[in-house]
PDB file of C-alpha atoms in Angstrom:
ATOM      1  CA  UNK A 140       0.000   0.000   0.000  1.00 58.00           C
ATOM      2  CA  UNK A 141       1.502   3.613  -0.788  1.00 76.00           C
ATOM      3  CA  UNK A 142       1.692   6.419   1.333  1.00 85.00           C
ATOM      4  CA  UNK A 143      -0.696   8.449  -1.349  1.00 85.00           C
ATOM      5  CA  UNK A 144      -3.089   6.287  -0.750  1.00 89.00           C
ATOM      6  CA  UNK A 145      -3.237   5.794   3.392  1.00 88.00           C
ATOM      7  CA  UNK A 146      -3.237  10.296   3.225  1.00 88.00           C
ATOM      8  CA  UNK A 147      -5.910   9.990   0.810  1.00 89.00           C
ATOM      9  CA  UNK A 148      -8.086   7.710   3.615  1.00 92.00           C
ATOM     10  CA  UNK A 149      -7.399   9.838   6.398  1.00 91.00           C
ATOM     11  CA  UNK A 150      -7.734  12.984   4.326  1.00 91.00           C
ATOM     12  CA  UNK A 151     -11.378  11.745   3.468  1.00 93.00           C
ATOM     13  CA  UNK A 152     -11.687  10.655   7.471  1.00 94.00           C
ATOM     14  CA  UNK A 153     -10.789  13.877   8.486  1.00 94.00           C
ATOM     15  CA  UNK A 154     -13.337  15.170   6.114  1.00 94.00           C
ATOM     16  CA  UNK A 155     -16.414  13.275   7.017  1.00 95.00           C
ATOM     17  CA  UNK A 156     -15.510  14.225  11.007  1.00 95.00           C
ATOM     18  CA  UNK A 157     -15.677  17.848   9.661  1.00 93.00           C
ATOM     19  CA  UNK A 158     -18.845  17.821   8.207  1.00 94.00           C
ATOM     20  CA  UNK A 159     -19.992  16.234  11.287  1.00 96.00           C
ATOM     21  CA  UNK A 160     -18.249  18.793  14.292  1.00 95.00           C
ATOM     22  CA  UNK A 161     -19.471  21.283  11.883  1.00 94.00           C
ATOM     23  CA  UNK A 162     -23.038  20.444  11.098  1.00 94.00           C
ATOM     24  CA  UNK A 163     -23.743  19.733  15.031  1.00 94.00           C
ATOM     25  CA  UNK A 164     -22.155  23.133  15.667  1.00 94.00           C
ATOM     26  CA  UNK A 165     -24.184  25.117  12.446  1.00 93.00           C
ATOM     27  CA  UNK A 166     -27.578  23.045  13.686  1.00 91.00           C
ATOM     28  CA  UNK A 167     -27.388  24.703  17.144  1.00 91.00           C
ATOM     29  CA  UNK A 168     -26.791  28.125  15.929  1.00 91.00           C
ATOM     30  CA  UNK A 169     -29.477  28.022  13.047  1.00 89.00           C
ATOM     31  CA  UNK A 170     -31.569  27.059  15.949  1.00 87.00           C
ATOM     32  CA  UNK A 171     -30.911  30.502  17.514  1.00 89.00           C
ATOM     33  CA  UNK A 172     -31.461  32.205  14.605  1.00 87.00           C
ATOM     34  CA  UNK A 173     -34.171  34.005  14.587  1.00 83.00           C
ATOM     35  CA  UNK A 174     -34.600  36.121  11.666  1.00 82.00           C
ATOM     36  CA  UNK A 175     -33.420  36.113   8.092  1.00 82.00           C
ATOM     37  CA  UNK A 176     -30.196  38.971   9.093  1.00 87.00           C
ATOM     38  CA  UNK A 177     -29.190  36.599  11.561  1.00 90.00           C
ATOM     39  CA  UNK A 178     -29.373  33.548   9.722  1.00 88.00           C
ATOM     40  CA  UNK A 179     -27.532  35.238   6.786  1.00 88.00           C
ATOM     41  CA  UNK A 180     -24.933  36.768   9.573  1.00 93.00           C
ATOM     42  CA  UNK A 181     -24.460  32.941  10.918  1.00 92.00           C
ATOM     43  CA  UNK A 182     -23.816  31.677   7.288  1.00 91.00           C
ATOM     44  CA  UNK A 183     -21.513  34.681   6.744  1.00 93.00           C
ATOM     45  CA  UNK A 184     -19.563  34.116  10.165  1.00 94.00           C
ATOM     46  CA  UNK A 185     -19.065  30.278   9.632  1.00 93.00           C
ATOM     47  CA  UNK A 186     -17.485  30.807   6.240  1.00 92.00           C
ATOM     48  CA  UNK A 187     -15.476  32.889   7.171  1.00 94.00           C
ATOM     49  CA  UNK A 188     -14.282  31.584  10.010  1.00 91.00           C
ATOM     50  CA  UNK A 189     -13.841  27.975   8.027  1.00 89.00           C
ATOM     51  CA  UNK A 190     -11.626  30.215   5.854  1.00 89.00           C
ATOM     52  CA  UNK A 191      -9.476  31.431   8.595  1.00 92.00           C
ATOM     53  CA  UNK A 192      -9.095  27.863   9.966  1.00 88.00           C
ATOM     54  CA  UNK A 193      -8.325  26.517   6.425  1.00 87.00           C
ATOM     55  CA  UNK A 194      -5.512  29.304   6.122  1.00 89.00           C
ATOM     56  CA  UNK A 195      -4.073  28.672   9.353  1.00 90.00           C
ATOM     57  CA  UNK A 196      -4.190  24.867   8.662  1.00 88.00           C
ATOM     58  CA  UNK A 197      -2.315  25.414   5.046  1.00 84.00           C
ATOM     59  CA  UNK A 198       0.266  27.985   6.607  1.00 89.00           C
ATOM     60  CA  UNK A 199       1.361  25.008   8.978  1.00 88.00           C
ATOM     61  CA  UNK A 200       1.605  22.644   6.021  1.00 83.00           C
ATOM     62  CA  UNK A 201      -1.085  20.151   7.505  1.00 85.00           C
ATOM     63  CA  UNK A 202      -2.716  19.360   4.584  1.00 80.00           C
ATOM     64  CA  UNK A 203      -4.880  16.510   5.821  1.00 84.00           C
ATOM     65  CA  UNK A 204      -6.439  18.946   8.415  1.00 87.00           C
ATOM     66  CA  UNK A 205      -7.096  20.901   5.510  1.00 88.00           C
ATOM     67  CA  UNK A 206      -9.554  18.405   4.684  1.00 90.00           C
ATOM     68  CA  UNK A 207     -11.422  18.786   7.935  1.00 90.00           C
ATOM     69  CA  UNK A 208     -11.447  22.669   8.122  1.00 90.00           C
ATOM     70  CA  UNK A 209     -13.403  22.559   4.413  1.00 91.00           C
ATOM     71  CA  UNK A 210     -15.482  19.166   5.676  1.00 93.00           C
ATOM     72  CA  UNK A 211     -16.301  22.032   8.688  1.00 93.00           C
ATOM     73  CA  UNK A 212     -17.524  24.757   6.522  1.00 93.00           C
ATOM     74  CA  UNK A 213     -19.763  22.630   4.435  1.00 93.00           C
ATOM     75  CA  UNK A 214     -21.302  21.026   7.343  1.00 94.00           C
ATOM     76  CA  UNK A 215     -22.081  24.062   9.220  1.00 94.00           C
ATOM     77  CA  UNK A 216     -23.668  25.784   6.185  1.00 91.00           C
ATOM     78  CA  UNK A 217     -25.773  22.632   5.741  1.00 89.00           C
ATOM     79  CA  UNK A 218     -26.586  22.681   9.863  1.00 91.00           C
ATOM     80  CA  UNK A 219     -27.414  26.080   9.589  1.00 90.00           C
ATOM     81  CA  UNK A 220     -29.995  25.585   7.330  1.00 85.00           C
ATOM     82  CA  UNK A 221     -31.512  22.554   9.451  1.00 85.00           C
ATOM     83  CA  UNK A 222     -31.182  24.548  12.420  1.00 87.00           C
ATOM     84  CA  UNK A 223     -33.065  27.346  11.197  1.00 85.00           C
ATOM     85  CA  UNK A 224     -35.759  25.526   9.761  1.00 77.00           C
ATOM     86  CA  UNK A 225     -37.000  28.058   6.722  1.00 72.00           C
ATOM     87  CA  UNK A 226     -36.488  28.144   3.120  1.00 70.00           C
ATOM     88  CA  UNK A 227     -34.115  31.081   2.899  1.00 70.00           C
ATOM     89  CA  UNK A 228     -31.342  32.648   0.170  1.00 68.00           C
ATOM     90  CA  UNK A 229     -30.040  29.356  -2.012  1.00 68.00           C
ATOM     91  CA  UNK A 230     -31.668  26.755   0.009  1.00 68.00           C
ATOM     92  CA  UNK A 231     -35.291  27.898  -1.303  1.00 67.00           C
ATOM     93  CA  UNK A 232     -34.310  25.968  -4.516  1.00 67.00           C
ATOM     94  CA  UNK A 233     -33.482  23.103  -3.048  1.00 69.00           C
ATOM     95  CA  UNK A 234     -36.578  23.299  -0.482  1.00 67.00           C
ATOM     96  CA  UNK A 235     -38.534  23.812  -3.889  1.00 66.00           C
ATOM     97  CA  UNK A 236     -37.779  20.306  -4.992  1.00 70.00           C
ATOM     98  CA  UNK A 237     -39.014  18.554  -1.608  1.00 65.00           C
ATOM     99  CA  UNK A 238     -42.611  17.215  -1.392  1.00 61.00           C
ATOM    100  CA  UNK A 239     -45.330  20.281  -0.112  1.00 66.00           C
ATOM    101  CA  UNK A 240     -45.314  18.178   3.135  1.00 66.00           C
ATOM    102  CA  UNK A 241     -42.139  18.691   4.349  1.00 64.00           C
ATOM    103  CA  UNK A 242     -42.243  22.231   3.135  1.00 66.00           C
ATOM    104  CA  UNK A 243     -45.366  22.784   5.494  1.00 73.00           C
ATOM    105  CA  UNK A 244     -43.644  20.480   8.521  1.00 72.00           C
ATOM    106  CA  UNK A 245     -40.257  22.508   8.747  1.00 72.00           C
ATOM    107  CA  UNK A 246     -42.501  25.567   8.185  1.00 75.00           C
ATOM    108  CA  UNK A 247     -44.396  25.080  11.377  1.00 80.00           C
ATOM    109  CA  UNK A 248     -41.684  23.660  13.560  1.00 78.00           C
ATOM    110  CA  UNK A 249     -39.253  26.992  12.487  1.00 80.00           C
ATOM    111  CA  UNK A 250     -42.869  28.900  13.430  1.00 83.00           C
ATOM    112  CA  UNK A 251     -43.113  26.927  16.996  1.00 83.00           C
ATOM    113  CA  UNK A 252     -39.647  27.565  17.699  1.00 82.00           C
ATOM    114  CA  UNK A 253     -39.977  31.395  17.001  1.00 84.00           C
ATOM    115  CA  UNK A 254     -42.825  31.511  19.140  1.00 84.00           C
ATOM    116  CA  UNK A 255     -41.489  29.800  22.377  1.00 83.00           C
ATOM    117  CA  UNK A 256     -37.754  31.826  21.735  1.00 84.00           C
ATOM    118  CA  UNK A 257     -40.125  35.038  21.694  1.00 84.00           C
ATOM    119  CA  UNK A 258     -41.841  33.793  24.941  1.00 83.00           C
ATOM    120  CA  UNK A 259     -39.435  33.312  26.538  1.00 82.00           C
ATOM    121  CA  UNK A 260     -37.425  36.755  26.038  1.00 82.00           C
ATOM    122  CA  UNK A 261     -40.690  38.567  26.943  1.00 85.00           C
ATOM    123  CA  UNK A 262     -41.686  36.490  30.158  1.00 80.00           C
ATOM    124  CA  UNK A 263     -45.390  35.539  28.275  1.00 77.00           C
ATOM    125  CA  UNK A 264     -47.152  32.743  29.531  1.00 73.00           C
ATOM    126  CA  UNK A 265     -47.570  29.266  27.317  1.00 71.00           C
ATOM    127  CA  UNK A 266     -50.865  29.400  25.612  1.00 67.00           C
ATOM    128  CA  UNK A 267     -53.481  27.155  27.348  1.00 65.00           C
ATOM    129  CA  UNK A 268     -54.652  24.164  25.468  1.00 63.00           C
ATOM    130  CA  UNK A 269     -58.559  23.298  25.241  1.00 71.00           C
ATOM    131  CA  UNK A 270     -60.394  19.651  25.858  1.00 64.00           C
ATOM    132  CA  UNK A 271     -61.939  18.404  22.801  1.00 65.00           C
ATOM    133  CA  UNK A 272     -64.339  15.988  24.787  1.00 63.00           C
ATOM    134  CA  UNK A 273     -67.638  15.991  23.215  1.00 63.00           C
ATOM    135  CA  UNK A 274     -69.428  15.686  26.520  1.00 57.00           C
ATOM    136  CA  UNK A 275     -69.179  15.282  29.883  1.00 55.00           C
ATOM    137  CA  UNK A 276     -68.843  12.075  30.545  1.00 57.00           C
ATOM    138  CA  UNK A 277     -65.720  12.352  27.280  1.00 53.00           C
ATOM    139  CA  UNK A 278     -67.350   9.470  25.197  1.00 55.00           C
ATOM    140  CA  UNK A 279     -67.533  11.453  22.553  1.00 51.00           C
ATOM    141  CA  UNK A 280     -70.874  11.044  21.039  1.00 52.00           C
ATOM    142  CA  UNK A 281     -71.838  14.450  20.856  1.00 50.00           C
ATOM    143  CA  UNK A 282     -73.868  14.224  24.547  1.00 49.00           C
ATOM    144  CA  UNK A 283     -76.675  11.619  23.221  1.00 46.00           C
TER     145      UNK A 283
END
C-alpha cells in the first residue's frame, strides 16, 4: 500500500468528522437564529471563520487537516440551514424540490420555535390548550 493512498483515507476521514463537528455546531446556531439577518450573519460568520481555519491549517503545512477545516464549513452551512428551519437565500431551490409536506412540517416547527424563543425573552405565559371531549362524561358522542 503507498503512502498516497493511506493520506488519501485519512484525508477523506478527516473530512467526514468535519462535516460532522461542523453540522452539530451550524444546527445549534441556526436554531438561535431568529430572523433572516441573523441567519444570513451565521452563514456569513461560519465561512469565514472555516476560511481562517483553512488558512491557518495550510500555513502550517497540515494538509490533511485541511480536509477537515473545508469538511467544517460545508457542514455548518448545511446545519445552519436545518437549524433554522425556513427556506431562505439558495436553500429555497433546493426546499422547492421537496414534497409540499415537508415544506409545510419545517414551516411550522421553524414557526413553533420562534414563538417559544419570543416567549421566553418577553416572560409571556404558554398558551393554554382546550379539551376536545364531546361531553361530559368524554365518550364522545356528541352528549346523546
Amino acid at each position: 500500500m503507498s503512502d498516497g493512498f493511506a493520506i488519501t483515507v485519512v484525508s477523506l476521514l478527516f473530512a467526514v468528522f468535519g462535516i460532522v463537528v461542523g453540522f452539530h455546531v451550524g444546527d445549534e446556531a441556526g436554531a438561535r437564529c431568529e430572523g433572516a439577518a441573523q441567519y444570513g450573519m451565521a452563514n456569513l460568520v461560519a465561512v469565514l471563520a472555516g476560511s481562517l481555519l483553512f488558512m491557518l491549517v495550510w500555513a502550517f503545512d497540515y494538509v490533511v487537516l485541511g480536509t477537515f477545516a473545508f469538511g467544517a464549513v460545508a457542514g455548518a452551512v448545511a446545519g445552519l440551514k436545518f437549524g433554522y428551519g425556513e427556506s431562505v437565500g439558495p436553500w429555497k431551490f433546493v426546499d422547492r424540490l421537496m414534497t409540499p409536506a415537508a415544506r409545510k412540517r419545517d414551516r411550522e416547527r421553524a414557526r413553533m420555535r420562534r414563538a417559544a424563543a419570543r416567549r421566553a425573552k418577553t416572560g409571556e405565559a404558554e398558551p393554554e390548550l382546550i379539551s376536545v371531549s364531546d361531553d361530559a362524561k368524554g365518550h364522545g358522542k356528541g352528549g346523546r
